[in-house]
Amino acid sequence: MTDIKCASDGPYLIAGPLEITDPQGNVLKIAEGKTAALCRCGHSGNKPFCDGQHKAQSWKGSEAGKQP
Ligand code: FES
């Protein structure tokens, strides 16, 4: 099972191994033992990855999740 964590006021954290396909069809590989940090705030200049801009923007995202 894939485990995705929502960092408080930060990115989605997803443990590898995994593959991410960008909008152009490029496959970005995250190796086992590595963690991908995917932008959750929308401010990253390196989407889909987090580049730390959530901190500079003082983005808040710590609400509890709701079961879909
Ligand atoms: S979550 Fe870090 S830049 Fe968006």
CSV table of N, CA and C and ligand atoms in Angstrom, one decimal:
chain,number,residue,atom,x,y,z
A,1,MET,N,0.9,-1.2,0.0
A,1,MET,CA,0.0,0.0,0.0
A,1,MET,C,0.9,1.2,0.0
A,2,THR,N,0.5,2.2,-0.8
A,2,THR,CA,1.3,3.5,-0.8
A,2,THR,C,0.9,4.3,0.4
A,3,ASP,N,1.9,4.9,1.0
A,3,ASP,CA,1.7,5.7,2.2
A,3,ASP,C,2.0,7.1,1.9
A,4,ILE,N,1.0,8.0,2.0
A,4,ILE,CA,1.2,9.4,1.7
A,4,ILE,C,1.0,10.2,3.0
A,5,LYS,N,1.9,11.0,3.4
A,5,LYS,CA,1.7,11.8,4.6
A,5,LYS,C,1.6,13.3,4.2
A,6,CYS,N,0.7,14.0,4.8
A,6,CYS,CA,0.6,15.4,4.6
A,6,CYS,C,1.3,16.1,5.7
A,7,ALA,N,2.5,16.8,5.4
A,7,ALA,CA,3.2,17.5,6.4
A,7,ALA,C,2.4,18.7,6.8
A,8,SER,N,2.5,19.0,8.1
A,8,SER,CA,1.7,20.1,8.6
A,8,SER,C,2.3,21.4,8.0
A,9,ASP,N,1.4,22.2,7.3
A,9,ASP,CA,1.8,23.4,6.6
A,9,ASP,C,2.9,23.1,5.5
A,10,GLY,N,2.9,21.9,5.0
A,10,GLY,CA,4.0,21.6,4.0
A,10,GLY,C,3.5,20.6,3.0
A,11,PRO,N,4.5,19.9,2.3
A,11,PRO,CA,4.2,19.1,1.2
A,11,PRO,C,3.6,17.7,1.6
A,12,TYR,N,3.2,17.0,0.5
A,12,TYR,CA,2.9,15.6,0.6
A,12,TYR,C,4.2,14.8,0.6
A,13,LEU,N,4.4,13.9,1.5
A,13,LEU,CA,5.6,13.1,1.6
A,13,LEU,C,5.2,11.7,1.2
A,14,ILE,N,5.9,11.2,0.2
A,14,ILE,CA,5.7,9.8,-0.3
A,14,ILE,C,7.0,9.1,-0.4
A,15,ALA,N,7.0,7.9,0.2
A,15,ALA,CA,8.2,7.1,0.3
A,15,ALA,C,8.3,6.3,-1.0
A,16,GLY,N,9.6,6.3,-1.6
A,16,GLY,CA,9.8,5.5,-2.7
A,16,GLY,C,10.0,4.0,-2.4
A,17,PRO,N,10.0,3.1,-3.4
A,17,PRO,CA,10.1,3.4,-4.8
A,17,PRO,C,8.8,3.9,-5.4
A,18,LEU,N,8.8,4.8,-6.3
A,18,LEU,CA,7.7,5.3,-7.0
A,18,LEU,C,8.1,6.0,-8.3
A,19,GLU,N,7.1,6.1,-9.2
A,19,GLU,CA,7.4,6.9,-10.4
A,19,GLU,C,6.3,8.0,-10.5
A,20,ILE,N,6.7,9.1,-10.9
A,20,ILE,CA,5.8,10.3,-11.1
A,20,ILE,C,5.9,10.7,-12.6
A,21,THR,N,4.8,10.7,-13.3
A,21,THR,CA,4.8,11.1,-14.7
A,21,THR,C,4.3,12.6,-14.8
A,22,ASP,N,5.2,13.4,-15.4
A,22,ASP,CA,4.9,14.8,-15.5
A,22,ASP,C,3.9,15.1,-16.6
A,23,PRO,N,3.4,16.3,-16.8
A,23,PRO,CA,2.4,16.6,-17.9
A,23,PRO,C,2.9,16.3,-19.3
A,24,GLN,N,4.3,16.3,-19.5
A,24,GLN,CA,4.8,16.0,-20.8
A,24,GLN,C,5.1,14.5,-21.0
A,25,GLY,N,4.8,13.7,-20.0
A,25,GLY,CA,5.0,12.3,-20.1
A,25,GLY,C,6.3,11.8,-19.6
A,26,ASN,N,7.1,12.7,-19.1
A,26,ASN,CA,8.4,12.3,-18.5
A,26,ASN,C,8.2,11.6,-17.2
A,27,VAL,N,8.9,10.4,-17.0
A,27,VAL,CA,8.8,9.7,-15.8
A,27,VAL,C,10.0,10.0,-14.9
A,28,LEU,N,9.6,10.5,-13.7
A,28,LEU,CA,10.6,10.9,-12.6
A,28,LEU,C,10.6,9.8,-11.6
A,29,LYS,N,11.7,9.1,-11.4
A,29,LYS,CA,11.8,8.0,-10.5
A,29,LYS,C,12.3,8.4,-9.2
A,30,ILE,N,11.6,7.9,-8.1
A,30,ILE,CA,12.1,8.1,-6.8
A,30,ILE,C,12.5,6.7,-6.2
A,31,ALA,N,13.7,6.6,-5.9
A,31,ALA,CA,14.3,5.2,-5.5
A,31,ALA,C,13.8,4.8,-4.1
A,32,GLU,N,13.9,3.5,-3.9
A,32,GLU,CA,13.6,3.0,-2.5
A,32,GLU,C,14.5,3.7,-1.5
A,33,GLY,N,14.0,4.0,-0.4
A,33,GLY,CA,14.8,4.7,0.6
A,33,GLY,C,14.8,6.2,0.5
A,34,LYS,N,14.3,6.7,-0.6
A,34,LYS,CA,14.2,8.2,-0.8
A,34,LYS,C,12.7,8.6,-0.6
A,35,THR,N,12.5,9.8,-0.4
A,35,THR,CA,11.1,10.3,-0.2
A,35,THR,C,10.9,11.5,-1.1
A,36,ALA,N,9.8,11.4,-1.8
A,36,ALA,CA,9.4,12.6,-2.7
A,36,ALA,C,8.5,13.5,-1.8
A,37,ALA,N,8.8,14.8,-2.0
A,37,ALA,CA,8.0,15.9,-1.3
A,37,ALA,C,7.3,16.6,-2.4
A,38,LEU,N,6.0,16.4,-2.5
A,38,LEU,CA,5.2,17.0,-3.6
A,38,LEU,C,4.5,18.2,-3.1
A,39,CYS,N,4.5,19.3,-3.9
A,39,CYS,CA,3.9,20.6,-3.5
A,39,CYS,C,2.4,20.4,-3.2
A,40,ARG,N,2.0,20.9,-2.1
A,40,ARG,CA,0.6,20.9,-1.7
A,40,ARG,C,0.0,22.4,-1.7
A,41,CYS,N,0.9,23.3,-1.7
A,41,CYS,CA,0.5,24.7,-1.5
A,41,CYS,C,0.3,25.4,-2.9
A,42,GLY,N,0.9,25.0,-3.9
A,42,GLY,CA,0.7,25.6,-5.3
A,42,GLY,C,1.8,26.7,-5.5
A,43,HIS,N,2.7,26.9,-4.6
A,43,HIS,CA,3.7,28.0,-4.8
A,43,HIS,C,5.0,27.5,-5.3
A,44,SER,N,5.3,26.2,-5.4
A,44,SER,CA,6.6,25.8,-5.8
A,44,SER,C,6.9,26.2,-7.2
A,45,GLY,N,8.2,26.5,-7.4
A,45,GLY,CA,8.7,26.8,-8.8
A,45,GLY,C,9.3,25.6,-9.4
A,46,ASN,N,9.1,24.4,-8.8
A,46,ASN,CA,9.6,23.1,-9.3
A,46,ASN,C,8.6,22.1,-9.2
A,47,LYS,N,7.4,22.4,-9.6
A,47,LYS,CA,6.3,21.4,-9.5
A,47,LYS,C,6.6,20.2,-10.4
A,48,PRO,N,6.3,19.0,-9.9
A,48,PRO,CA,5.4,18.7,-8.8
A,48,PRO,C,6.0,18.7,-7.5
A,49,PHE,N,7.3,19.0,-7.4
A,49,PHE,CA,8.1,18.9,-6.1
A,49,PHE,C,8.0,20.2,-5.3
A,50,CYS,N,8.1,20.0,-4.0
A,50,CYS,CA,8.1,21.1,-3.1
A,50,CYS,C,9.5,21.7,-3.2
A,51,ASP,N,9.6,23.0,-3.2
A,51,ASP,CA,10.9,23.7,-3.2
A,51,ASP,C,11.0,24.6,-2.0
A,52,GLY,N,10.2,24.5,-1.0
A,52,GLY,CA,10.2,25.2,0.2
A,52,GLY,C,9.5,26.5,0.2
A,53,GLN,N,8.9,26.9,-0.9
A,53,GLN,CA,8.1,28.1,-1.0
A,53,GLN,C,7.0,28.2,0.0
A,54,HIS,N,6.4,27.1,0.4
A,54,HIS,CA,5.3,27.1,1.4
A,54,HIS,C,5.7,27.9,2.6
A,55,LYS,N,7.0,27.8,3.0
A,55,LYS,CA,7.5,28.5,4.2
A,55,LYS,C,7.5,30.0,3.9
A,56,ALA,N,8.1,30.4,2.8
A,56,ALA,CA,8.2,31.8,2.4
A,56,ALA,C,6.8,32.4,2.3
A,57,GLN,N,5.8,31.6,1.9
A,57,GLN,CA,4.5,32.2,1.7
A,57,GLN,C,3.6,32.1,2.9
A,58,SER,N,4.2,31.5,4.0
A,58,SER,CA,3.5,31.3,5.3
A,58,SER,C,2.2,30.5,5.0
A,59,TRP,N,2.3,29.5,4.1
A,59,TRP,CA,1.1,28.7,3.7
A,59,TRP,C,0.7,27.9,4.9
A,60,LYS,N,-0.6,27.8,5.1
A,60,LYS,CA,-1.2,27.0,6.2
A,60,LYS,C,-2.0,25.8,5.6
A,61,GLY,N,-1.7,24.7,6.1
A,61,GLY,CA,-2.4,23.5,5.7
A,61,GLY,C,-2.3,22.4,6.7
A,62,SER,N,-2.9,22.6,7.8
A,62,SER,CA,-2.8,21.6,8.9
A,62,SER,C,-4.2,21.0,9.3
A,63,GLU,N,-5.2,21.3,8.5
A,63,GLU,CA,-6.5,20.8,8.8
A,63,GLU,C,-6.6,19.3,8.7
A,64,ALA,N,-7.5,18.7,9.5
A,64,ALA,CA,-7.7,17.3,9.5
A,64,ALA,C,-8.3,16.9,8.1
A,65,GLY,N,-7.9,15.7,7.7
A,65,GLY,CA,-8.5,15.1,6.5
A,65,GLY,C,-9.9,14.6,6.7
A,66,LYS,N,-10.7,14.5,5.6
A,66,LYS,CA,-12.0,13.9,5.7
A,66,LYS,C,-12.0,12.7,4.8
A,67,GLN,N,-12.6,11.6,5.2
A,67,GLN,CA,-12.7,10.5,4.4
A,67,GLN,C,-13.6,10.8,3.1
A,68,PRO,N,-13.1,10.5,1.9
A,68,PRO,CA,-13.9,10.8,0.7
A,68,PRO,C,-15.1,9.9,0.6
B,1,FES,S1,4.3,22.5,-0.4
B,1,FES,FE1,6.3,23.2,-0.4
B,1,FES,S2,6.4,24.6,-2.0
B,1,FES,FE2,4.4,24.0,-2.0
